[in-house]
């Protein structure tokens, strides 16, 4: 696969740059706060290269952000073709809108939550799962960049009430995200009953020129929505789910109440 080839080239460069500086795997690992076995696993491909590793390698090998840049490119290239238009819209957007009746939106997921979701496909190789987790976390960097988009996410209360350690950690993460001035999370309470959003998830991005692009997920993957009538329908559906949701302060209070039932994280 092209995606695996890109990661293979990064691993080759990591080995070469380390060797050029006369460092053994043990010495590099000691400087990077990784074990020698972890360094070996990354360089042989038995452990995926993640962004923290790439950033640390750039610092130690003084490569000026080379490995972080290469990894971002590999992660983008490794995304399914149907998802790439949305990734481009998401990165360029001034405003983002997400609704999902069954899952926390990907832009707000923890690594463990994302890993569990990706494992819904039980035929997906573990290495691919970890690569996709890394790519999903890399997307989240837009939330704290110098000029981040405004992000409004609406989720159903039922999502929060799944009682397991992964959801407890995810709830704590959502509450931390609400501390960002550009991130707003609203909960549709169980008392709302039936509402228009139950027909499925949606995502919307307002681009720099003021136009909107949409994205729909389904069991087979997803599809971009760019036609004017389709985008207008999604904007109307968004207003419906946003209207069914609690105000921000009450949503945060509800998340804190549910989090307290999970116990300390």
mmCIF file of C-alpha atoms in Angstrom:
data_model
loop_
_atom_site.group_PDB
_atom_site.id
_atom_site.type_symbol
_atom_site.label_atom_id
_atom_site.label_comp_id
_atom_site.label_asym_id
_atom_site.label_seq_id
_atom_site.Cartn_x
_atom_site.Cartn_y
_atom_site.Cartn_z
ATOM 1 C CA UNK A 1 0.000 0.000 0.000
ATOM 2 C CA UNK A 2 1.113 3.567 -0.758
ATOM 3 C CA UNK A 3 0.406 4.576 2.840
ATOM 4 C CA UNK A 4 2.686 1.824 4.194
ATOM 5 C CA UNK A 5 5.388 2.844 1.701
ATOM 6 C CA UNK A 6 5.309 6.420 3.004
ATOM 7 C CA UNK A 7 5.747 5.214 6.582
ATOM 8 C CA UNK A 8 8.529 2.915 5.417
ATOM 9 C CA UNK A 9 10.410 5.878 3.949
ATOM 10 C CA UNK A 10 10.043 7.768 7.222
ATOM 11 C CA UNK A 11 11.460 4.792 9.127
ATOM 12 C CA UNK A 12 14.427 4.610 6.746
ATOM 13 C CA UNK A 13 15.121 8.302 7.243
ATOM 14 C CA UNK A 14 14.855 7.927 11.024
ATOM 15 C CA UNK A 15 17.446 5.141 10.989
ATOM 16 C CA UNK A 16 19.754 7.057 8.658
ATOM 17 C CA UNK A 17 19.578 10.330 10.574
ATOM 18 C CA UNK A 18 20.196 8.530 13.874
ATOM 19 C CA UNK A 19 23.154 6.665 12.407
ATOM 20 C CA UNK A 20 24.619 9.825 10.866
ATOM 21 C CA UNK A 21 24.769 11.316 14.352
ATOM 22 C CA UNK A 22 26.486 8.216 15.704
ATOM 23 C CA UNK A 23 23.652 7.251 18.058
ATOM 24 C CA UNK A 24 22.688 3.708 18.901
ATOM 25 C CA UNK A 25 19.022 2.860 19.360
ATOM 26 C CA UNK A 26 19.606 2.741 23.115
ATOM 27 C CA UNK A 27 21.260 6.176 23.173
ATOM 28 C CA UNK A 28 18.574 7.748 20.994
ATOM 29 C CA UNK A 29 15.884 6.160 23.155
ATOM 30 C CA UNK A 30 17.477 7.480 26.333
ATOM 31 C CA UNK A 31 17.503 11.023 24.968
ATOM 32 C CA UNK A 32 13.949 10.721 23.662
ATOM 33 C CA UNK A 33 12.573 9.063 26.828
ATOM 34 C CA UNK A 34 11.786 5.842 24.941
ATOM 35 C CA UNK A 35 13.201 2.393 25.539
ATOM 36 C CA UNK A 36 15.700 0.980 23.081
ATOM 37 C CA UNK A 37 13.175 -1.727 22.230
ATOM 38 C CA UNK A 38 10.575 0.914 21.353
ATOM 39 C CA UNK A 39 13.046 2.670 19.052
ATOM 40 C CA UNK A 40 13.805 -0.668 17.402
ATOM 41 C CA UNK A 41 10.096 -1.403 16.998
ATOM 42 C CA UNK A 42 9.482 1.979 15.341
ATOM 43 C CA UNK A 43 12.432 1.586 12.986
ATOM 44 C CA UNK A 44 11.437 -1.949 11.959
ATOM 45 C CA UNK A 45 7.756 -1.096 11.562
ATOM 46 C CA UNK A 46 6.321 -3.276 14.335
ATOM 47 C CA UNK A 47 5.248 -0.127 16.209
ATOM 48 C CA UNK A 48 3.529 2.753 14.336
ATOM 49 C CA UNK A 49 5.244 6.141 14.220
ATOM 50 C CA UNK A 50 3.071 8.627 16.090
ATOM 51 C CA UNK A 51 3.300 12.404 16.222
ATOM 52 C CA UNK A 52 4.957 12.665 19.681
ATOM 53 C CA UNK A 53 7.722 10.317 18.477
ATOM 54 C CA UNK A 54 8.207 12.293 15.251
ATOM 55 C CA UNK A 55 8.375 15.608 17.110
ATOM 56 C CA UNK A 56 10.873 14.229 19.628
ATOM 57 C CA UNK A 57 13.003 12.808 16.799
ATOM 58 C CA UNK A 58 13.069 16.225 15.125
ATOM 59 C CA UNK A 59 14.238 17.814 18.366
ATOM 60 C CA UNK A 60 17.017 15.304 19.060
ATOM 61 C CA UNK A 61 18.201 14.919 15.471
ATOM 62 C CA UNK A 62 17.794 18.664 14.783
ATOM 63 C CA UNK A 63 15.893 18.044 11.558
ATOM 64 C CA UNK A 64 13.800 21.204 11.668
ATOM 65 C CA UNK A 65 10.376 19.553 11.860
ATOM 66 C CA UNK A 66 11.074 17.202 8.946
ATOM 67 C CA UNK A 67 9.680 14.032 10.523
ATOM 68 C CA UNK A 68 6.547 15.716 11.872
ATOM 69 C CA UNK A 69 5.860 17.145 8.395
ATOM 70 C CA UNK A 70 6.476 13.813 6.677
ATOM 71 C CA UNK A 71 4.177 12.041 9.111
ATOM 72 C CA UNK A 72 1.378 14.564 8.577
ATOM 73 C CA UNK A 73 1.660 14.048 4.833
ATOM 74 C CA UNK A 74 1.632 10.254 5.227
ATOM 75 C CA UNK A 75 -1.411 10.403 7.489
ATOM 76 C CA UNK A 76 -3.316 12.558 5.010
ATOM 77 C CA UNK A 77 -2.350 10.295 2.111
ATOM 78 C CA UNK A 78 -3.456 7.260 4.121
ATOM 79 C CA UNK A 79 -7.014 8.513 4.596
ATOM 80 C CA UNK A 80 -9.763 6.926 2.461
ATOM 81 C CA UNK A 81 -10.430 8.839 -0.771
ATOM 82 C CA UNK A 82 -14.014 9.586 0.307
ATOM 83 C CA UNK A 83 -12.746 11.343 3.449
ATOM 84 C CA UNK A 84 -10.085 13.579 1.882
ATOM 85 C CA UNK A 85 -12.471 16.331 0.655
ATOM 86 C CA UNK A 86 -13.813 16.694 4.181
ATOM 87 C CA UNK A 87 -10.303 16.793 5.672
ATOM 88 C CA UNK A 88 -9.425 19.667 3.357
ATOM 89 C CA UNK A 89 -12.617 21.512 4.308
ATOM 90 C CA UNK A 90 -12.024 20.877 8.006
ATOM 91 C CA UNK A 91 -8.483 22.268 7.894
ATOM 92 C CA UNK A 92 -9.557 25.387 5.978
ATOM 93 C CA UNK A 93 -12.790 26.081 7.876
ATOM 94 C CA UNK A 94 -13.540 29.193 9.903
ATOM 95 C CA UNK A 95 -16.506 27.460 11.552
ATOM 96 C CA UNK A 96 -17.253 23.758 12.081
ATOM 97 C CA UNK A 97 -20.529 22.112 13.069
ATOM 98 C CA UNK A 98 -20.813 18.472 14.131
ATOM 99 C CA UNK A 99 -23.743 16.327 15.187
ATOM 100 C CA UNK A 100 -23.745 12.624 15.931
ATOM 101 C CA UNK A 101 -26.574 10.704 17.642
ATOM 102 C CA UNK A 102 -24.441 7.674 18.529
ATOM 103 C CA UNK A 103 -20.743 8.650 18.812
ATOM 104 C CA UNK A 104 -18.557 11.520 19.962
ATOM 105 C CA UNK A 105 -17.387 13.400 16.828
ATOM 106 C CA UNK A 106 -13.885 12.401 15.711
ATOM 107 C CA UNK A 107 -12.435 15.868 16.287
ATOM 108 C CA UNK A 108 -13.223 15.514 20.005
ATOM 109 C CA UNK A 109 -12.298 11.864 20.568
ATOM 110 C CA UNK A 110 -9.567 10.610 22.892
ATOM 111 C CA UNK A 111 -7.047 8.087 21.572
ATOM 112 C CA UNK A 112 -8.696 5.237 23.490
ATOM 113 C CA UNK A 113 -12.190 6.165 22.312
ATOM 114 C CA UNK A 114 -11.003 6.469 18.701
ATOM 115 C CA UNK A 115 -9.227 3.119 19.004
ATOM 116 C CA UNK A 116 -12.404 1.438 20.257
ATOM 117 C CA UNK A 117 -14.458 2.956 17.421
ATOM 118 C CA UNK A 118 -11.947 1.901 14.755
ATOM 119 C CA UNK A 119 -11.997 -1.625 16.149
ATOM 120 C CA UNK A 120 -15.692 -1.907 15.252
ATOM 121 C CA UNK A 121 -14.201 -3.359 12.065
ATOM 122 C CA UNK A 122 -12.710 -6.466 13.650
ATOM 123 C CA UNK A 123 -10.832 -7.352 10.447
ATOM 124 C CA UNK A 124 -8.789 -4.134 10.540
ATOM 125 C CA UNK A 125 -5.104 -4.918 11.292
ATOM 126 C CA UNK A 126 -3.847 -3.501 14.595
ATOM 127 C CA UNK A 127 -1.141 -1.553 12.819
ATOM 128 C CA UNK A 128 -3.754 0.157 10.653
ATOM 129 C CA UNK A 129 -5.849 0.928 13.733
ATOM 130 C CA UNK A 130 -2.921 2.699 15.370
ATOM 131 C CA UNK A 131 -2.120 4.630 12.203
ATOM 132 C CA UNK A 132 -5.728 5.810 11.966
ATOM 133 C CA UNK A 133 -5.777 6.768 15.650
ATOM 134 C CA UNK A 134 -2.657 8.871 15.097
ATOM 135 C CA UNK A 135 -4.245 10.519 12.058
ATOM 136 C CA UNK A 136 -7.417 11.306 14.002
ATOM 137 C CA UNK A 137 -5.447 12.914 16.815
ATOM 138 C CA UNK A 138 -3.411 14.915 14.303
ATOM 139 C CA UNK A 139 -6.656 16.421 12.958
ATOM 140 C CA UNK A 140 -7.326 17.835 16.404
ATOM 141 C CA UNK A 141 -4.365 20.189 16.189
ATOM 142 C CA UNK A 142 -6.625 22.715 14.432
ATOM 143 C CA UNK A 143 -8.451 23.252 17.740
ATOM 144 C CA UNK A 144 -5.475 24.997 19.325
ATOM 145 C CA UNK A 145 -3.667 26.541 16.378
ATOM 146 C CA UNK A 146 -3.010 30.303 16.306
ATOM 147 C CA UNK A 147 -6.287 31.085 14.526
ATOM 148 C CA UNK A 148 -8.536 28.107 15.299
ATOM 149 C CA UNK A 149 -12.002 27.612 13.840
ATOM 150 C CA UNK A 150 -15.091 28.065 15.950
ATOM 151 C CA UNK A 151 -16.322 24.525 16.696
ATOM 152 C CA UNK A 152 -19.856 23.699 17.800
ATOM 153 C CA UNK A 153 -20.642 20.040 18.494
ATOM 154 C CA UNK A 154 -24.007 18.568 19.447
ATOM 155 C CA UNK A 155 -24.162 15.067 20.896
ATOM 156 C CA UNK A 156 -26.962 12.974 22.312
ATOM 157 C CA UNK A 157 -27.119 12.382 26.069
ATOM 158 C CA UNK A 158 -27.291 8.621 25.473
ATOM 159 C CA UNK A 159 -23.689 8.710 24.205
ATOM 160 C CA UNK A 160 -22.453 9.977 27.557
ATOM 161 C CA UNK A 161 -24.212 7.364 29.652
ATOM 162 C CA UNK A 162 -22.231 4.326 28.550
ATOM 163 C CA UNK A 163 -20.586 3.226 31.785
ATOM 164 C CA UNK A 164 -17.029 2.160 31.068
ATOM 165 C CA UNK A 165 -13.523 3.511 31.637
ATOM 166 C CA UNK A 166 -13.153 4.634 28.023
ATOM 167 C CA UNK A 167 -16.291 6.767 28.233
ATOM 168 C CA UNK A 168 -15.242 8.148 31.606
ATOM 169 C CA UNK A 169 -11.954 9.305 30.119
ATOM 170 C CA UNK A 170 -13.795 10.670 27.080
ATOM 171 C CA UNK A 171 -16.170 12.694 29.258
ATOM 172 C CA UNK A 172 -13.258 14.259 31.115
ATOM 173 C CA UNK A 173 -11.718 15.160 27.745
ATOM 174 C CA UNK A 174 -14.945 16.765 26.513
ATOM 175 C CA UNK A 175 -15.063 18.911 29.633
ATOM 176 C CA UNK A 176 -11.460 19.997 29.057
ATOM 177 C CA UNK A 177 -12.361 20.895 25.479
ATOM 178 C CA UNK A 178 -15.162 23.183 26.688
ATOM 179 C CA UNK A 179 -12.492 25.276 28.406
ATOM 180 C CA UNK A 180 -11.218 26.325 24.978
ATOM 181 C CA UNK A 181 -12.905 29.591 23.977
ATOM 182 C CA UNK A 182 -13.550 28.387 20.428
ATOM 183 C CA UNK A 183 -15.114 25.009 21.342
ATOM 184 C CA UNK A 184 -18.796 24.757 22.293
ATOM 185 C CA UNK A 185 -20.483 21.448 23.149
ATOM 186 C CA UNK A 186 -24.235 21.063 23.481
ATOM 187 C CA UNK A 187 -26.115 17.998 24.695
ATOM 188 C CA UNK A 188 -29.502 16.851 23.422
ATOM 189 C CA UNK A 189 -31.152 15.600 26.626
ATOM 190 C CA UNK A 190 -33.062 12.343 26.762
ATOM 191 C CA UNK A 191 -36.173 14.396 27.541
ATOM 192 C CA UNK A 192 -36.050 15.880 24.029
ATOM 193 C CA UNK A 193 -37.594 12.680 22.679
ATOM 194 C CA UNK A 194 -37.643 12.180 18.922
ATOM 195 C CA UNK A 195 -35.874 14.872 16.901
ATOM 196 C CA UNK A 196 -34.623 15.379 13.355
ATOM 197 C CA UNK A 197 -31.019 14.476 14.168
ATOM 198 C CA UNK A 198 -31.851 10.856 14.918
ATOM 199 C CA UNK A 199 -31.834 10.195 11.173
ATOM 200 C CA UNK A 200 -28.026 10.322 11.227
ATOM 201 C CA UNK A 201 -24.795 12.248 11.823
ATOM 202 C CA UNK A 202 -23.769 15.336 9.889
ATOM 203 C CA UNK A 203 -20.851 17.731 9.702
ATOM 204 C CA UNK A 204 -20.635 21.239 8.218
ATOM 205 C CA UNK A 205 -17.699 23.529 7.512
ATOM 206 C CA UNK A 206 -17.880 27.230 6.687
ATOM 207 C CA UNK A 207 -14.986 27.972 4.357
ATOM 208 C CA UNK A 208 -12.999 31.236 4.212
ATOM 209 C CA UNK A 209 -15.146 32.541 1.333
ATOM 210 C CA UNK A 210 -18.309 32.128 3.398
ATOM 211 C CA UNK A 211 -19.628 29.068 1.553
ATOM 212 C CA UNK A 212 -20.490 25.825 3.371
ATOM 213 C CA UNK A 213 -19.436 22.240 2.721
ATOM 214 C CA UNK A 214 -20.973 19.184 4.350
ATOM 215 C CA UNK A 215 -20.123 15.578 5.102
ATOM 216 C CA UNK A 216 -22.263 12.540 5.879
ATOM 217 C CA UNK A 217 -21.084 9.289 7.492
ATOM 218 C CA UNK A 218 -22.661 5.899 6.979
ATOM 219 C CA UNK A 219 -21.826 2.215 7.425
ATOM 220 C CA UNK A 220 -19.810 2.146 4.197
ATOM 221 C CA UNK A 221 -17.731 5.237 4.914
ATOM 222 C CA UNK A 222 -18.996 8.685 4.065
ATOM 223 C CA UNK A 223 -19.633 11.219 1.335
ATOM 224 C CA UNK A 224 -19.019 14.940 0.812
ATOM 225 C CA UNK A 225 -21.983 17.284 0.333
ATOM 226 C CA UNK A 226 -21.227 20.321 -1.813
ATOM 227 C CA UNK A 227 -24.363 20.802 -3.936
ATOM 228 C CA UNK A 228 -26.244 23.938 -2.866
ATOM 229 C CA UNK A 229 -29.542 22.161 -2.158
ATOM 230 C CA UNK A 230 -27.816 19.404 -0.170
ATOM 231 C CA UNK A 231 -25.894 21.894 1.954
ATOM 232 C CA UNK A 232 -29.105 23.885 2.544
ATOM 233 C CA UNK A 233 -30.816 20.725 3.786
ATOM 234 C CA UNK A 234 -27.959 19.966 6.179
ATOM 235 C CA UNK A 235 -27.984 23.535 7.498
ATOM 236 C CA UNK A 236 -31.711 23.203 8.180
ATOM 237 C CA UNK A 237 -31.182 19.845 9.912
ATOM 238 C CA UNK A 238 -28.396 21.406 11.951
ATOM 239 C CA UNK A 239 -30.729 24.130 13.179
ATOM 240 C CA UNK A 240 -33.177 21.410 14.180
ATOM 241 C CA UNK A 241 -30.675 19.455 16.296
ATOM 242 C CA UNK A 242 -29.149 22.623 17.738
ATOM 243 C CA UNK A 243 -32.634 23.751 18.757
ATOM 244 C CA UNK A 244 -33.247 20.429 20.549
ATOM 245 C CA UNK A 245 -30.009 20.746 22.536
ATOM 246 C CA UNK A 246 -29.472 22.356 25.915
ATOM 247 C CA UNK A 247 -27.715 25.727 26.256
ATOM 248 C CA UNK A 248 -23.951 25.481 26.742
ATOM 249 C CA UNK A 249 -23.927 26.037 30.528
ATOM 250 C CA UNK A 250 -26.611 23.408 31.117
ATOM 251 C CA UNK A 251 -24.835 21.010 28.767
ATOM 252 C CA UNK A 252 -21.600 21.362 30.741
ATOM 253 C CA UNK A 253 -23.494 20.821 33.999
ATOM 254 C CA UNK A 254 -25.057 17.651 32.594
ATOM 255 C CA UNK A 255 -21.662 16.355 31.437
ATOM 256 C CA UNK A 256 -20.222 16.985 34.900
ATOM 257 C CA UNK A 257 -23.139 15.168 36.507
ATOM 258 C CA UNK A 258 -22.711 12.147 34.249
ATOM 259 C CA UNK A 259 -18.940 12.215 34.743
ATOM 260 C CA UNK A 260 -19.380 12.066 38.530
ATOM 261 C CA UNK A 261 -21.283 8.808 38.079
ATOM 262 C CA UNK A 262 -18.264 7.311 36.299
ATOM 263 C CA UNK A 263 -16.018 7.978 39.310
ATOM 264 C CA UNK A 264 -12.587 9.669 39.317
ATOM 265 C CA UNK A 265 -10.457 9.424 36.172
#
